[in-house]
XYZ file of C-alpha atoms in Angstrom:
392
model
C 2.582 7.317 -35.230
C 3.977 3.915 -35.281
C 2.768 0.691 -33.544
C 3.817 -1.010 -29.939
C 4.042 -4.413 -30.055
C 4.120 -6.696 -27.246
C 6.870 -9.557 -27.836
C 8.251 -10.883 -24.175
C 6.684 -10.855 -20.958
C 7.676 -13.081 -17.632
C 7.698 -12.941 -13.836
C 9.030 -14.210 -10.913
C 6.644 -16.678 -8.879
C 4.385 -14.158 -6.119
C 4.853 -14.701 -2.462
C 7.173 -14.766 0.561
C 10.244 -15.497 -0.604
C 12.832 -14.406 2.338
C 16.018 -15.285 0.950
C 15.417 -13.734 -2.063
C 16.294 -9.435 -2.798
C 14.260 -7.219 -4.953
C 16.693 -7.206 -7.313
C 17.061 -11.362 -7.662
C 13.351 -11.504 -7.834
C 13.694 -8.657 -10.808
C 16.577 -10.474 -12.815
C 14.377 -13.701 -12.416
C 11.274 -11.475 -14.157
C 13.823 -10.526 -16.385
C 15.229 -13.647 -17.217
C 12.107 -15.284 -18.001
C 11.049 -12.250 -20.034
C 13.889 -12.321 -22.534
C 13.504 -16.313 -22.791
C 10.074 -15.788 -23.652
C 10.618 -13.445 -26.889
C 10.190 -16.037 -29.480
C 13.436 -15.223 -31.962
C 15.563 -13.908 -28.833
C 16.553 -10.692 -27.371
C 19.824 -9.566 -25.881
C 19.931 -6.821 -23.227
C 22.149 -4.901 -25.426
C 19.092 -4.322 -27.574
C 17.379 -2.804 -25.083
C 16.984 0.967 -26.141
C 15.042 2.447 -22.701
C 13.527 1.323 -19.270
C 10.743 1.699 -17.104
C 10.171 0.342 -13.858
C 7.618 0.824 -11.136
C 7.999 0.316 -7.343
C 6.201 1.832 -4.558
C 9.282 1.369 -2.177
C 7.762 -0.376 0.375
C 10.099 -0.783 3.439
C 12.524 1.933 2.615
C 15.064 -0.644 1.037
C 15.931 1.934 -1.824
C 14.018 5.221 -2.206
C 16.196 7.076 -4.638
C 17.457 5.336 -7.889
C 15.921 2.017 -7.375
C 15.021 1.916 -11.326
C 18.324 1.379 -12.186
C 19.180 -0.610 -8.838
C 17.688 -3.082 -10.964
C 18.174 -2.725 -14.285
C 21.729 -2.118 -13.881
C 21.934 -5.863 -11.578
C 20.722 -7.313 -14.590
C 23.232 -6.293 -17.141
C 21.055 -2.738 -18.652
C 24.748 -0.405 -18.576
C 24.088 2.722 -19.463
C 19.950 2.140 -20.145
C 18.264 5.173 -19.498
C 16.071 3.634 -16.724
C 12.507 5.899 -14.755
C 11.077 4.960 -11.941
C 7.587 5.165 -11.895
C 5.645 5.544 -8.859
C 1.799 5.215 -8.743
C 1.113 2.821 -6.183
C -0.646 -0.212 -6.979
C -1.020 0.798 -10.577
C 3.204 1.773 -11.160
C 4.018 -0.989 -13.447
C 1.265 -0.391 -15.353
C 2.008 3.087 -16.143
C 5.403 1.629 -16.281
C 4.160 -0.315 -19.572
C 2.391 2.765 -20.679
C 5.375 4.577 -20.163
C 6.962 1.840 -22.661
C 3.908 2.230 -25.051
C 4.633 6.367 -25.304
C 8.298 5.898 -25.884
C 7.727 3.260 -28.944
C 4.885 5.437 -30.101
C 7.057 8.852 -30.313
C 9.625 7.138 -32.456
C 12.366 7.901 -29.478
C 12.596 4.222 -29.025
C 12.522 0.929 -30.197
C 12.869 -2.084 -27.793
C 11.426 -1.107 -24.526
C 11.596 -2.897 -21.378
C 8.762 -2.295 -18.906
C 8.199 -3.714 -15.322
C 7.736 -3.613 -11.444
C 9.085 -5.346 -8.268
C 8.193 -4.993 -4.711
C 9.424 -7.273 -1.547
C 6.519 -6.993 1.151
C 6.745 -10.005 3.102
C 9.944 -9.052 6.285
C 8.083 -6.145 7.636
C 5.374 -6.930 10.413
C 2.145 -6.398 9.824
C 1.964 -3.099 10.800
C 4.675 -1.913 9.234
C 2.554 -3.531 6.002
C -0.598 -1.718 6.621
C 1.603 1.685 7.009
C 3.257 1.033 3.191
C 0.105 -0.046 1.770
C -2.114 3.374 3.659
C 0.754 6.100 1.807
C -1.540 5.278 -1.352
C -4.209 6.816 0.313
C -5.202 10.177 1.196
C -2.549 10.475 4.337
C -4.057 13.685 6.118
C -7.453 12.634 6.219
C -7.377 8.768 5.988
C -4.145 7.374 6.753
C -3.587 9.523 9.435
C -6.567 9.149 11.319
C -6.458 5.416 10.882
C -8.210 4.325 8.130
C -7.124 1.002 6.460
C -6.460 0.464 2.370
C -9.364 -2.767 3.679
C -11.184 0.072 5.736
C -11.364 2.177 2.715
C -13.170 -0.838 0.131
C -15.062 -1.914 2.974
C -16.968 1.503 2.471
C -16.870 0.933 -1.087
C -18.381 -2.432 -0.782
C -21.107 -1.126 1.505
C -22.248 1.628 -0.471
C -22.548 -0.870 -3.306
C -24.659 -3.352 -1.355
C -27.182 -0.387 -0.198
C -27.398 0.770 -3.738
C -27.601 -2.088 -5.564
C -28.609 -5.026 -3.384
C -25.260 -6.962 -4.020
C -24.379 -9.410 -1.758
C -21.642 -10.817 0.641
C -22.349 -14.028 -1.588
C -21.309 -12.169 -4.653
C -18.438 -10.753 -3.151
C -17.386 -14.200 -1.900
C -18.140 -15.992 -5.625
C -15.573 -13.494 -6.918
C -12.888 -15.305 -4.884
C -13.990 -18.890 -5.342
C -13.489 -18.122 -9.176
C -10.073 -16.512 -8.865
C -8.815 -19.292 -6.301
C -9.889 -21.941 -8.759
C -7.518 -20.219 -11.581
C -4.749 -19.471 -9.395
C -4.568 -23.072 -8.853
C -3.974 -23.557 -11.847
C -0.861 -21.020 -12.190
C 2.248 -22.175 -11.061
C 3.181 -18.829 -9.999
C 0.289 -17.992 -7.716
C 0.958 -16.858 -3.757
C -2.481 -18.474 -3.055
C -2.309 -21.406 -5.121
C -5.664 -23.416 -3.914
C -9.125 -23.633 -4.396
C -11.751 -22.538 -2.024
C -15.602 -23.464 -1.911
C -18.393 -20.713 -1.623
C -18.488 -22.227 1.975
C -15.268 -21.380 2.963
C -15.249 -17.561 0.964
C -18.327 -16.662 3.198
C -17.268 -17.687 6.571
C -13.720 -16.264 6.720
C -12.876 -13.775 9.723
C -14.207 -10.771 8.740
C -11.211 -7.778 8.058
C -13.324 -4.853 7.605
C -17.189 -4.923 7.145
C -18.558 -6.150 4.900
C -15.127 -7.741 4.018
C -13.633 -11.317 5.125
C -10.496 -12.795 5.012
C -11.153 -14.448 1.506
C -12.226 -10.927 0.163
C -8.768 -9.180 0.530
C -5.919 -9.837 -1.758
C -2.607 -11.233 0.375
C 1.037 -8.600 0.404
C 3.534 -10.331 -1.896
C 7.401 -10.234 -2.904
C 7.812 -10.363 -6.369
C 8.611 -9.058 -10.344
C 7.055 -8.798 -13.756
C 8.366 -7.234 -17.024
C 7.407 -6.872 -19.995
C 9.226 -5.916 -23.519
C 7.197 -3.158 -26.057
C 8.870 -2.995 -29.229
C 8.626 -1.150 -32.661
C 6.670 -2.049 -35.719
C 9.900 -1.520 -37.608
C 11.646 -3.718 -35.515
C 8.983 -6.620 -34.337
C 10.005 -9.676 -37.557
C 13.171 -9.446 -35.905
C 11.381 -10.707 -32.664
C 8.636 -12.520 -33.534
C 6.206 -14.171 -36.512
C 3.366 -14.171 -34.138
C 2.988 -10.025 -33.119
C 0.557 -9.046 -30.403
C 0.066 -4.839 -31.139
C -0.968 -2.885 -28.506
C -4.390 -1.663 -29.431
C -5.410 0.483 -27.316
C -4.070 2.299 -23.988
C -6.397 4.624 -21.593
C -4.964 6.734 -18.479
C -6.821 8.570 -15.635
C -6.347 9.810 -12.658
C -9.097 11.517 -9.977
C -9.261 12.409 -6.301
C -6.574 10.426 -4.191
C -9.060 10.395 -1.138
C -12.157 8.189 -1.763
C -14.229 10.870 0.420
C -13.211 13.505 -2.114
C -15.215 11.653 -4.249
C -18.940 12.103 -5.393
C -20.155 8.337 -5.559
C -18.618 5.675 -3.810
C -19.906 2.895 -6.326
C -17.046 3.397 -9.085
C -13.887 4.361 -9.589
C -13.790 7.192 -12.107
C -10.201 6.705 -13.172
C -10.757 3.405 -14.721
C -13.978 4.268 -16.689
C -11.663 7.109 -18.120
C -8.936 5.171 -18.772
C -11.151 2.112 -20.463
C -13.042 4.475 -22.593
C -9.603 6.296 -23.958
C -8.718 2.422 -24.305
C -11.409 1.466 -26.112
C -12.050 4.533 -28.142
C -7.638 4.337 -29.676
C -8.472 0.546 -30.584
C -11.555 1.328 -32.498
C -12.934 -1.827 -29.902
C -15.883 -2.204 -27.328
C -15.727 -4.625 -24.304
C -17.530 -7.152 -26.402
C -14.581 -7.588 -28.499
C -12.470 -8.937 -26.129
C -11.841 -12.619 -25.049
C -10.565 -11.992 -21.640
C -9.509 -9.348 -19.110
C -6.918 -9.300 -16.209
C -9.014 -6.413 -13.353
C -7.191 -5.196 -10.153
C -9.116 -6.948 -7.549
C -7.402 -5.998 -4.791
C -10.107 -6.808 -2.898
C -13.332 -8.681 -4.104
C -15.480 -5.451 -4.419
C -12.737 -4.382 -6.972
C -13.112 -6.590 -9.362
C -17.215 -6.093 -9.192
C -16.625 -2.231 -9.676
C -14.089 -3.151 -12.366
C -16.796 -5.422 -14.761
C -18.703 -1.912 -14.315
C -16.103 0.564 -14.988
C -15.106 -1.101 -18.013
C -18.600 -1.426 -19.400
C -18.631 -5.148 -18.980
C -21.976 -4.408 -17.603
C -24.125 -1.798 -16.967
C -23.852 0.096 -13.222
C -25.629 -1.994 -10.252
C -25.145 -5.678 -11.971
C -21.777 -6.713 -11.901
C -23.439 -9.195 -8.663
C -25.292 -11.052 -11.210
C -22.720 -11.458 -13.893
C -20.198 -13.046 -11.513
C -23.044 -15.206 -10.201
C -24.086 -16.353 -13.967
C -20.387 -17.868 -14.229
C -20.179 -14.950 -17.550
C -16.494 -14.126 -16.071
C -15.289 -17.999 -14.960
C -12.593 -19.462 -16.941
C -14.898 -20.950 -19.164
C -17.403 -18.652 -19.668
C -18.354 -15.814 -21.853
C -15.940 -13.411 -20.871
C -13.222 -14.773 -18.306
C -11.693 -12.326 -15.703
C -8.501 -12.664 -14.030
C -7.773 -16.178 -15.812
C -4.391 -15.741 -13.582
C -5.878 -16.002 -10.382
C -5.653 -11.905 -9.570
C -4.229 -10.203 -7.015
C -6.623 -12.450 -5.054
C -5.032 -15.807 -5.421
C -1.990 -14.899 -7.725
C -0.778 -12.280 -5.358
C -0.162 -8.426 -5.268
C 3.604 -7.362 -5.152
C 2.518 -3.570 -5.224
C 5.141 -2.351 -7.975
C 4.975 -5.531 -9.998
C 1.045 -6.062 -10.148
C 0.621 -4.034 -13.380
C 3.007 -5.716 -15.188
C 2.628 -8.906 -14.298
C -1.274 -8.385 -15.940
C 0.576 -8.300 -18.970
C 2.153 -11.581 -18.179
C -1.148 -13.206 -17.956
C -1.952 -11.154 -21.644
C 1.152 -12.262 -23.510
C 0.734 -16.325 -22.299
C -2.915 -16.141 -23.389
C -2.798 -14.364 -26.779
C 0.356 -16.659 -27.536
C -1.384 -19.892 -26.219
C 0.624 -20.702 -23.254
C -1.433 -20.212 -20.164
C -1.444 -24.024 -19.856
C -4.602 -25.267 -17.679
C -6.235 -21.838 -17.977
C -5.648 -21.035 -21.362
C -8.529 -19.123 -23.050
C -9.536 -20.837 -26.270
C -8.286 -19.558 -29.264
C -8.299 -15.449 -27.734
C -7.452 -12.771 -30.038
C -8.529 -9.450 -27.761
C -7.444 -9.094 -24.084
C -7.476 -6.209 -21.436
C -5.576 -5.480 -18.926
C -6.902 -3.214 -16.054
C -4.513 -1.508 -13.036
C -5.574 1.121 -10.387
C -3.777 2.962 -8.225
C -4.795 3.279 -4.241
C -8.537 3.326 -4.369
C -8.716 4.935 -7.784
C -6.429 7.942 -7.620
C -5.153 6.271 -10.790
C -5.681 3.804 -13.439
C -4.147 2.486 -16.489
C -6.081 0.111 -19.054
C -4.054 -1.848 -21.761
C -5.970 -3.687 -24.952
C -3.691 -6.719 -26.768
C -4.580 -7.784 -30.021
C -3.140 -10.703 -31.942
C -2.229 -9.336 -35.304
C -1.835 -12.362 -37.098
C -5.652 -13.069 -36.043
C -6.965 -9.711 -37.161
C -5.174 -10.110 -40.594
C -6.224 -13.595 -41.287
């Protein structure tokens, strides 16, 4: 089976952006991803697309894969939509991974757009509920923040975490998204600030909820028979882990995990021969701050019930031992539904090829990228590994 390598990744910036479309915010994605391929890359060389949207709004339901790729000059590309809710461009780039990896493909192009921000907010909360269990939980008026909120409870009862925690998890995201030029929520926040917000849903505050978002990310996945003609520097796609579980978090047994991501980091982990203390950083879908705590345990960054303390040691800041969401997350970056996955992998590709400016990483090799769907009806784990590292 051959090797995926990543060689191009770039996004639009994340926010409300009203005189914009979702397909200029998707040619500006794919713009900056074809400028970012070291040696070049023409659309023409494009062999296959994938593209993930959750539709919010109703602008284009049917076909709107190759809405987009065909706006941005992809004639005749055989273009998927993929649809798994907050996690579609990841399985977009998954998607991209397969197709490389079954030899039916070469150059790939993988990526997500969404356009959130000219619907009220009601019509918001109704696009972001149809990723959760709609008899039972959308329909009887439970919010995607109503449905973490219960998470995050059961969590504090079981393991004594705290709305402090919760709120650290933001102050370190704000304080990276400040530093990306491309964040919704570009500003820093003190611990103050995190813990007094209005609260959303209890336990949750204002500062413990990711914002809605208009925006694009892509990424390109090519062949190892095909990546010198790319690049010098390859990053391989190490390791990729799926899984998928119970779309209705009261289908579920625990409340204190998502099961889907554990899955999904263990396939990860067990296809690049890796364990979590391999890596150098990881992007984690915090959608909301008890997210990201769940994350550091699904992924085995720690063991079940301390994922409080790690945050609160300053282990996942940008300089510590193993920084999280160097981007900013969905928290302060932003969360364009169809577009968060992929734009994870923007955050990969600028570290692992030095050019994260104020946040870079020092000298990374390993990275992870972690994407859920709803409250864990899916997720989708991604490992990056500089080649030229490993080899040296």
């Amino acid at each position: 089976m051959t090797d995926a390598f990543l060689v191009g990744a770039g996004q639009s910036g994340y926010g409300a952006f009203p005189e914009e479309s979702y397909r200029s915010l998707f040619r500006t994605a794919f713009d900056a991803t074809t400028e970012s391929v070291p040696k070049g890359l023409m659309a023409s060389e494009i062999d296959e697309a994938f593209v993930g949207t959750l539709g919010v709004g109703g602008r284009q339901l049917g076909l709107s894969g190759p809405a987009v790729t065909e706006h941005v000059g992809l004639d005749g590309v055989p273009c998927t939509r993929v649809e798994n809710a907050c996690a579609a461009s990841g399985f977009a780039v998954r998607q991209a991974v397969q197709a490389v990896k079954s030899g039916m493909a070469d150059v790939v192009l993988a990526g997500g757009f969404e356009v959130m921000s000219d619907m009220s907010s009601d019509a918001t909360k109704y696009w972001l509920g149809v990723s959760g269990e709609t008899e039972w939980e959308r329909l009887s008026g439970t919010t995607f923040a109503g449905v973490y909120a219960q998470m995050a409870s059961a969590h504090m009862e079981r393991y004594d975490t705290t709305r402090k925690q919760l709120s650290r998890v933001a102050v370190k995201n704000h304080a990276n998204g400040a530093k990306n030029p491309h964040a919704q929520l570009g500003f820093e926040c003190s611990l103050d600030e995190a813990q007094s917000a209005p609260t959303v849903a209890e336990p949750l505050n204002l500062y413990h909820c990711c914002p809605t978002s208009d925006g694009a990310a892509c990424a390109l996945i090519v062949s190892e028979d095909v990546v010198d003609e790319y690049t010098d520097d390859p990053i391989r796609v190490a390791g990729v882990g799926a899984g998928s579980d119970s779309v209705g978090l009261f289908q579920r047994d625990s409340y204190v995990g998502v099961p889907a991501s554990e899955r999904a980091a263990e396939a990860a982990y067990d296809m690049a021969g890796l364990t979590p203390e391999d890596l150098d950083f990881a992007e984690v879908h915090d959608c909301f701050a008890i997210a990201e705590l769940l994350a550091y345990e699904d992924l085995h960054f720690c063991e079940k019930g301390e994922a409080g303390a790690l945050v609160e040691s300053g282990a996942t800041a940008l300089d510590g031992d193993l920084p999280v969401n160097t981007s900013g997350g969905l928290k302060s970056k932003g969360h364009p539904i169809g577009a968060t996955g992929a734009g994870q992998v923007v955050e990969a590709f600028k570290q692992l090829s030095g050019e994260a400016g104020e946040r870079q990483v020092e000298n990374p090799v390993r990275g992870l990228t972690h994407n859920v769907g709803g409250s864990g009806g899916a997720a989708v784990v991604h490992i990056f590994e500089k080649e030229t590292a490993v080899s040296a």
